[in-house]
Amino acid sequence: MNRTIKILGIETSCDETSIAVLEDQKIISNVIATQDVHAEYGGVVPELASRAHLQNIIPVLNAALAQAKIKMEDIDAIGYTNGPGLMGALLVGSSFAKGLALGNAKPLIEVNHMKAHILAHFIEDNTSIPDFPFICLTVSGGHTQLVRLKDYYTFEIMGSTIDDAAGEAFDKAAKMLGLPYPGGPLIDKYAKEGDENAFIFNAGKLEKYNYSFSGLKTGILYFLRKEVAKDPDFIKKNLNNLCASIQKAILDSLFYQLERLVEDTGIKRVAVAGGVSANSGLRKRLAEKKDWETYIPKFEYCTDNGAMIAISAYFDFIKDKQGKLSAIPNPRMKI
Ligand code: KG4
Ligand code: ZN
């Protein structure tokens, strides 16, 4: 094919309504409407997320098309997140994508959100793009996985969390510290001013190459209870040190399994994906791995976005893989 391929990518799996336009592997617009409504509840409220997607989705589409200076008729295919995610949220995006595809006679492509986080590495304006094979640590609010990629289509799960995801661990710890949702970025911010060795927290060390963060959560809870009983201002007085120590525990755990996997497979090309890859401590540790080739997508492609959905749909489109109008979103879709 000589002409360029234009794909529309629609993401509504959680609390960002996002639509992007991709031209071959280049993003020409990537509009993201973040839902602030969840902050006061300390976590994403599924019902509110669905409503906000319904409110946002048409303005987000119009903005994405306008920024790309493109009309629906110029689009070759529509990709949308079909799972994993919140069912109500997924239903908004999938129903919208189906209506759009039907109304404009365009092919529809179902996208796996977790694969999309990884395939975001292949968007052209990233600083560097990995060769195959590579290992990807996918760390988001809903998932924590170590995946080995042989090509754009072959994903092998090498390890995953048996309970909470890394992002969830950040958010739950933040909630215990009285920080609003999502707490991950705030822990990151305060950790920069703190001493990571001030307090000792630990996430469990499991068999190769799995993760567990629920013990860490309980450990933090009991520790805080004990200290706050002695001094009600304990958290306020120690916020930076607490954040730094919690972040260290999560990163120690993430890197423990990642390092073992790199050693065992001999694959030194390491990528990270998902919202937690925005974490500055994680980025610093990765940068210190001088004998690895490391890859982190641009910041806007790390957290949930339509661009990663569009690039994933692109790889299916060039292989003539198309979705079905009868497809049903799967909230627990696996890689
Ligand atoms: O990939 P994502 O945007 O949504 C999901 O698919 O879950 O990831 C969101 C998660 C949240 O848990 C959020 O707290 C976390 O990523 N996160 C961070 C940072 N930025 C986002 N965690 C730690 N440090 C950050 N800078
Ligand atoms: Zn995500």
Coordinates of C-alpha atoms and ligand atoms in Angstrom, one line a residue:
M1 CA 0.0 0.0 0.0
N2 CA 1.5 3.3 -1.0
R3 CA -1.0 5.8 0.3
T4 CA -1.1 6.7 4.0
I5 CA -3.5 4.8 6.3
K6 CA -5.6 6.9 8.7
I7 CA -7.0 5.3 11.8
L8 CA -9.3 6.7 14.5
G9 CA -8.6 5.3 18.0
I10 CA -11.2 5.5 20.7
E11 CA -10.4 4.8 24.4
T12 CA -13.0 4.7 27.1
S13 CA -12.0 1.8 29.4
C14 CA -11.6 3.7 32.6
D15 CA -11.7 7.4 33.4
E16 CA -10.2 9.1 30.4
T17 CA -12.3 9.7 27.3
S18 CA -9.7 9.9 24.5
I19 CA -9.8 9.9 20.7
A20 CA -6.8 10.1 18.4
V21 CA -6.1 10.3 14.7
L22 CA -3.1 8.3 13.4
E23 CA -1.6 8.6 10.0
D24 CA 0.5 5.5 9.4
Q25 CA 2.5 5.3 12.6
K26 CA 2.3 9.1 13.3
I27 CA -0.1 10.7 15.6
I28 CA -1.8 13.8 14.2
S29 CA -4.2 14.4 17.1
N30 CA -4.7 12.8 20.5
V31 CA -7.4 14.5 22.6
I32 CA -7.8 13.4 26.2
A33 CA -10.7 14.5 28.5
T34 CA -9.8 13.6 32.0
Q35 CA -12.7 13.0 34.4
D36 CA -12.1 15.0 37.6
V37 CA -15.4 13.9 39.1
H38 CA -13.8 10.9 40.8
A39 CA -11.3 12.8 42.9
E40 CA -13.6 13.4 45.8
Y41 CA -14.5 9.6 46.0
G42 CA -11.0 8.4 46.3
G43 CA -11.2 6.1 43.3
V44 CA -13.0 5.8 39.9
V45 CA -16.8 5.4 40.4
P46 CA -17.9 3.2 37.4
E47 CA -21.3 4.7 37.1
L48 CA -19.9 8.3 37.0
A49 CA -17.2 7.2 34.5
S50 CA -19.9 5.9 32.0
R51 CA -21.9 9.1 32.3
A52 CA -18.8 11.3 31.8
H53 CA -17.8 9.3 28.7
L54 CA -21.3 9.8 27.3
Q55 CA -20.9 13.6 27.9
N56 CA -17.4 13.8 26.6
I57 CA -17.2 11.5 23.6
I58 CA -18.8 13.7 20.9
P59 CA -16.8 16.9 21.8
V60 CA -13.7 14.8 22.0
L61 CA -14.3 13.3 18.6
N62 CA -14.9 16.7 17.1
A63 CA -11.8 18.1 18.7
A64 CA -9.7 15.1 17.5
L65 CA -10.9 15.5 13.9
A66 CA -10.6 19.3 13.9
Q67 CA -7.0 19.2 15.3
A68 CA -6.1 16.6 12.7
K69 CA -7.8 18.7 10.0
I70 CA -9.6 15.6 8.8
K71 CA -13.1 14.4 8.1
M72 CA -14.7 11.1 9.0
E73 CA -14.8 10.2 5.3
D74 CA -11.0 10.3 5.2
I75 CA -10.6 7.7 8.0
D76 CA -9.7 4.2 6.9
A77 CA -10.8 2.3 10.0
I78 CA -12.0 2.8 13.6
G79 CA -10.2 1.1 16.5
Y80 CA -11.8 1.0 19.9
T81 CA -11.0 -0.5 23.3
N82 CA -12.9 -3.7 23.8
G83 CA -11.4 -4.6 27.2
P84 CA -10.1 -4.9 29.8
G85 CA -11.8 -2.1 31.7
L86 CA -15.1 -1.1 33.4
M87 CA -18.0 -2.6 31.6
G88 CA -20.2 0.5 31.5
A89 CA -17.3 2.6 30.3
L90 CA -16.3 0.1 27.6
L91 CA -19.9 0.0 26.5
V92 CA -20.0 3.7 25.8
G93 CA -16.9 3.5 23.6
S94 CA -17.8 0.3 21.8
S95 CA -21.4 1.4 21.1
F96 CA -20.2 4.8 19.9
A97 CA -17.5 3.1 17.7
K98 CA -20.0 0.8 16.2
G99 CA -22.5 3.6 15.4
L100 CA -19.6 5.7 13.9
A101 CA -18.4 2.7 11.8
L102 CA -21.9 1.9 10.6
G103 CA -22.9 5.5 9.8
N104 CA -19.7 6.1 7.9
A105 CA -19.3 2.6 6.3
K106 CA -15.8 2.1 7.9
P107 CA -14.2 -1.1 9.2
L108 CA -14.1 -1.6 12.9
I109 CA -11.2 -3.0 14.9
E110 CA -11.4 -4.3 18.4
V111 CA -8.4 -3.4 20.6
N112 CA -7.0 -4.9 23.8
H113 CA -6.2 -2.0 26.1
M114 CA -3.2 -3.8 27.7
K115 CA -1.6 -4.7 24.3
A116 CA -2.2 -1.1 23.3
H117 CA -0.2 0.2 26.3
I118 CA 2.7 -1.8 24.9
L119 CA 2.2 -1.0 21.3
A120 CA 2.3 2.7 22.2
H121 CA 6.0 2.3 21.9
F122 CA 5.7 2.1 18.1
I123 CA 4.2 5.5 17.7
E124 CA 6.7 7.4 15.5
D125 CA 7.3 10.5 17.6
N126 CA 8.6 8.5 20.6
T127 CA 12.3 9.2 21.3
S128 CA 13.3 5.6 20.5
I129 CA 11.5 2.5 19.3
P130 CA 12.4 -1.0 20.5
D131 CA 13.4 -3.8 18.2
F132 CA 12.1 -7.3 18.8
P133 CA 12.4 -9.3 21.0
F134 CA 11.9 -7.1 24.0
I135 CA 10.5 -7.3 27.5
C136 CA 7.8 -4.9 28.6
L137 CA 6.8 -4.1 32.2
T138 CA 3.2 -3.0 32.0
V139 CA 2.2 -1.1 35.1
S140 CA -1.2 0.6 35.2
G141 CA -4.0 1.2 37.7
G142 CA -5.5 -2.1 36.8
H143 CA -2.6 -4.3 35.7
T144 CA 1.0 -5.3 36.4
Q145 CA 2.5 -7.7 34.0
L146 CA 5.9 -8.7 32.5
V147 CA 5.4 -9.4 28.8
R148 CA 7.8 -10.7 26.2
L149 CA 7.1 -9.6 22.7
K150 CA 8.3 -11.5 19.7
D151 CA 6.6 -9.3 17.1
Y152 CA 3.7 -6.9 16.9
Y153 CA 1.2 -9.7 17.4
T154 CA 2.9 -12.2 19.7
F155 CA 2.7 -11.4 23.4
E156 CA 3.9 -13.9 26.1
I157 CA 2.9 -13.1 29.7
M158 CA 5.9 -14.0 31.8
G159 CA 4.6 -12.8 35.2
S160 CA 1.8 -10.8 36.7
T161 CA 0.3 -9.5 39.9
I162 CA -1.7 -12.0 42.0
D163 CA -3.7 -9.2 43.7
D164 CA -3.4 -5.4 43.4
A165 CA -1.8 -3.7 40.5
A166 CA 1.2 -1.4 41.0
G167 CA -0.9 1.7 40.2
E168 CA -3.5 0.5 42.6
A169 CA -0.8 0.1 45.3
F170 CA 0.2 3.7 44.7
D171 CA -3.4 4.9 44.8
K172 CA -4.4 3.0 47.9
A173 CA -1.3 4.1 49.8
A174 CA -2.0 7.6 48.8
K175 CA -5.6 7.3 50.1
M176 CA -4.3 6.1 53.4
L177 CA -2.1 9.3 53.5
G178 CA -5.2 11.4 52.9
L179 CA -4.3 12.3 49.3
P180 CA -6.9 12.6 46.6
Y181 CA -7.4 10.1 43.7
P182 CA -5.3 9.3 41.6
G183 CA -2.6 9.4 44.3
G184 CA 0.2 7.9 42.2
P185 CA 1.4 11.2 40.7
L186 CA 1.2 12.8 44.2
I187 CA 3.3 10.1 45.8
D188 CA 5.8 10.7 43.0
K189 CA 5.8 14.4 43.6
Y190 CA 6.2 14.3 47.4
A191 CA 8.7 11.4 47.2
K192 CA 11.1 13.7 45.4
E193 CA 11.5 15.8 48.6
G194 CA 11.7 12.8 51.0
D195 CA 14.2 10.2 52.2
E196 CA 13.3 6.7 50.8
N197 CA 15.1 5.0 53.7
A198 CA 13.2 6.8 56.4
F199 CA 10.7 4.0 56.8
I200 CA 10.9 0.3 55.8
F201 CA 8.0 -1.1 53.8
N202 CA 8.0 -4.3 51.8
A203 CA 6.0 -5.8 49.0
G204 CA 6.2 -9.6 49.0
K205 CA 8.7 -11.5 46.9
L206 CA 6.9 -14.2 44.9
E207 CA 7.9 -17.0 42.6
K208 CA 9.2 -16.0 39.1
Y209 CA 8.0 -13.5 37.9
N210 CA 4.9 -12.6 39.8
Y211 CA 3.9 -9.7 42.0
S212 CA 1.8 -9.1 45.1
F213 CA 1.0 -5.7 46.6
S214 CA -1.7 -6.5 49.0
G215 CA 0.7 -7.2 51.9
L216 CA 2.4 -3.9 51.4
K217 CA -1.0 -2.2 51.7
T218 CA -1.7 -3.9 55.0
G219 CA 1.8 -3.2 56.2
I220 CA 1.3 0.6 55.5
L221 CA -2.1 0.6 57.1
Y222 CA -1.0 -1.0 60.4
F223 CA 2.2 1.2 60.5
L224 CA 0.1 4.4 60.0
R225 CA -2.5 3.3 62.6
K226 CA 0.2 2.7 65.2
E227 CA 2.1 6.0 64.5
V228 CA -1.1 8.2 64.2
A229 CA -2.3 6.8 67.6
K230 CA 1.0 8.2 69.1
D231 CA 0.9 11.4 67.2
P232 CA -2.2 12.5 65.2
D233 CA 0.0 14.8 63.0
F234 CA 2.4 11.9 62.1
I235 CA 1.3 11.8 58.4
K236 CA 1.5 15.5 57.9
K237 CA 4.9 15.8 59.5
N238 CA 6.3 12.9 57.6
L239 CA 4.5 13.1 54.3
N240 CA 7.5 13.4 52.0
N241 CA 9.4 10.6 53.8
L242 CA 6.4 8.3 53.8
C243 CA 5.8 8.9 50.0
A244 CA 9.5 8.2 49.3
S245 CA 9.6 5.0 51.3
I246 CA 6.3 3.7 49.9
Q247 CA 7.5 4.4 46.3
K248 CA 10.8 2.7 47.1
A249 CA 8.9 -0.5 48.2
I250 CA 6.8 -0.6 45.1
L251 CA 9.8 0.1 42.8
D252 CA 12.0 -2.5 44.6
S253 CA 9.4 -5.1 43.9
L254 CA 8.9 -4.1 40.3
F255 CA 12.6 -4.2 39.6
Y256 CA 13.3 -7.4 41.5
Q257 CA 11.3 -9.5 39.1
L258 CA 12.2 -7.4 36.0
E259 CA 15.9 -7.9 36.8
R260 CA 15.4 -11.7 37.2
L261 CA 13.6 -11.9 33.9
V262 CA 16.3 -9.9 32.0
E263 CA 18.9 -12.2 33.5
D264 CA 17.1 -15.4 32.8
T265 CA 16.1 -14.6 29.2
G266 CA 19.2 -12.6 28.3
I267 CA 16.9 -10.0 26.7
K268 CA 18.3 -6.6 27.6
R269 CA 15.8 -4.6 25.7
V270 CA 13.4 -3.4 28.3
A271 CA 10.3 -1.2 27.8
V272 CA 7.8 0.1 30.3
A273 CA 4.2 0.9 29.6
G274 CA 1.0 2.0 31.5
G275 CA 0.3 4.9 33.7
V276 CA 2.9 4.1 36.4
S277 CA 5.7 4.4 33.7
A278 CA 5.1 8.2 34.3
N279 CA 6.7 7.7 37.7
S280 CA 9.9 9.7 38.0
G281 CA 11.6 7.3 40.4
L282 CA 10.9 4.4 38.0
R283 CA 12.3 6.4 35.1
K284 CA 15.4 7.2 37.2
R285 CA 16.1 3.6 38.0
L286 CA 15.6 2.6 34.4
A287 CA 18.1 5.2 33.3
E288 CA 20.6 3.8 35.7
K289 CA 20.6 0.4 33.9
K290 CA 23.5 1.2 31.7
D291 CA 23.7 -2.3 30.2
W292 CA 20.0 -2.4 29.2
E293 CA 18.4 -0.7 26.2
T294 CA 15.4 1.0 27.8
Y295 CA 12.3 2.5 26.3
I296 CA 9.6 4.7 27.8
P297 CA 6.9 6.2 25.6
K298 CA 6.3 9.9 25.5
F299 CA 4.4 11.0 28.6
E300 CA 1.0 11.5 26.9
Y301 CA 1.2 7.9 25.5
C302 CA 1.9 6.4 29.0
T303 CA -1.4 7.1 30.7
D304 CA -4.7 6.1 29.0
N305 CA -5.0 7.6 25.5
G306 CA -6.6 7.1 22.1
A307 CA -3.2 7.2 20.3
M308 CA -2.2 3.7 21.7
I309 CA -5.6 2.4 20.5
A310 CA -5.1 3.8 17.1
I311 CA -1.6 2.3 16.7
S312 CA -2.8 -1.1 17.8
A313 CA -5.7 -1.0 15.3
Y314 CA -3.2 0.1 12.7
F315 CA -1.2 -3.2 13.1
D316 CA -4.4 -5.2 12.7
F317 CA -5.6 -3.2 9.8
I318 CA -2.4 -3.8 7.8
K319 CA -2.9 -7.5 8.3
D320 CA -6.6 -7.2 7.2
K321 CA -7.8 -8.2 10.7
Q322 CA -11.2 -6.7 11.2
G323 CA -13.6 -6.7 14.1
K324 CA -17.3 -7.5 14.2
L325 CA -20.3 -5.3 14.8
S326 CA -21.6 -8.0 17.2
A327 CA -18.5 -7.9 19.4
I328 CA -19.2 -7.5 23.2
P329 CA -16.7 -5.7 25.4
N330 CA -14.8 -8.0 27.8
P331 CA -14.0 -6.2 31.2
R332 CA -11.5 -9.0 32.0
M333 CA -9.9 -9.4 28.6
K334 CA -6.4 -11.0 28.8
I335 CA -3.4 -10.1 26.7
Ligands
KG4_1 O1 -2.6 3.3 32.5 P1 -3.4 4.2 33.3 O2 -3.5 5.6 32.9 O3 -4.9 3.6 33.6 C1 -5.1 2.3 33.7 O4 -5.3 1.6 32.7 O5 -5.2 1.9 34.9 O6 -2.8 4.1 34.8 C2 -3.3 4.9 35.8 C3 -2.4 4.6 37.1 C4 -3.0 5.2 38.3 O7 -3.0 4.2 39.3 C5 -2.1 6.3 38.7 O8 -2.0 6.6 40.1 C6 -0.8 5.8 38.2 O9 -1.1 5.1 36.9 N1 0.2 6.8 37.9 C7 1.3 7.0 38.6 C8 2.0 8.1 38.1 N2 1.2 8.7 37.1 C9 0.1 7.8 37.0 N3 1.8 6.3 39.6 C10 3.0 6.7 40.1 N4 3.7 7.7 39.7 C11 3.2 8.5 38.7 N5 3.9 9.6 38.3
ZN2 ZN -4.4 1.9 30.9

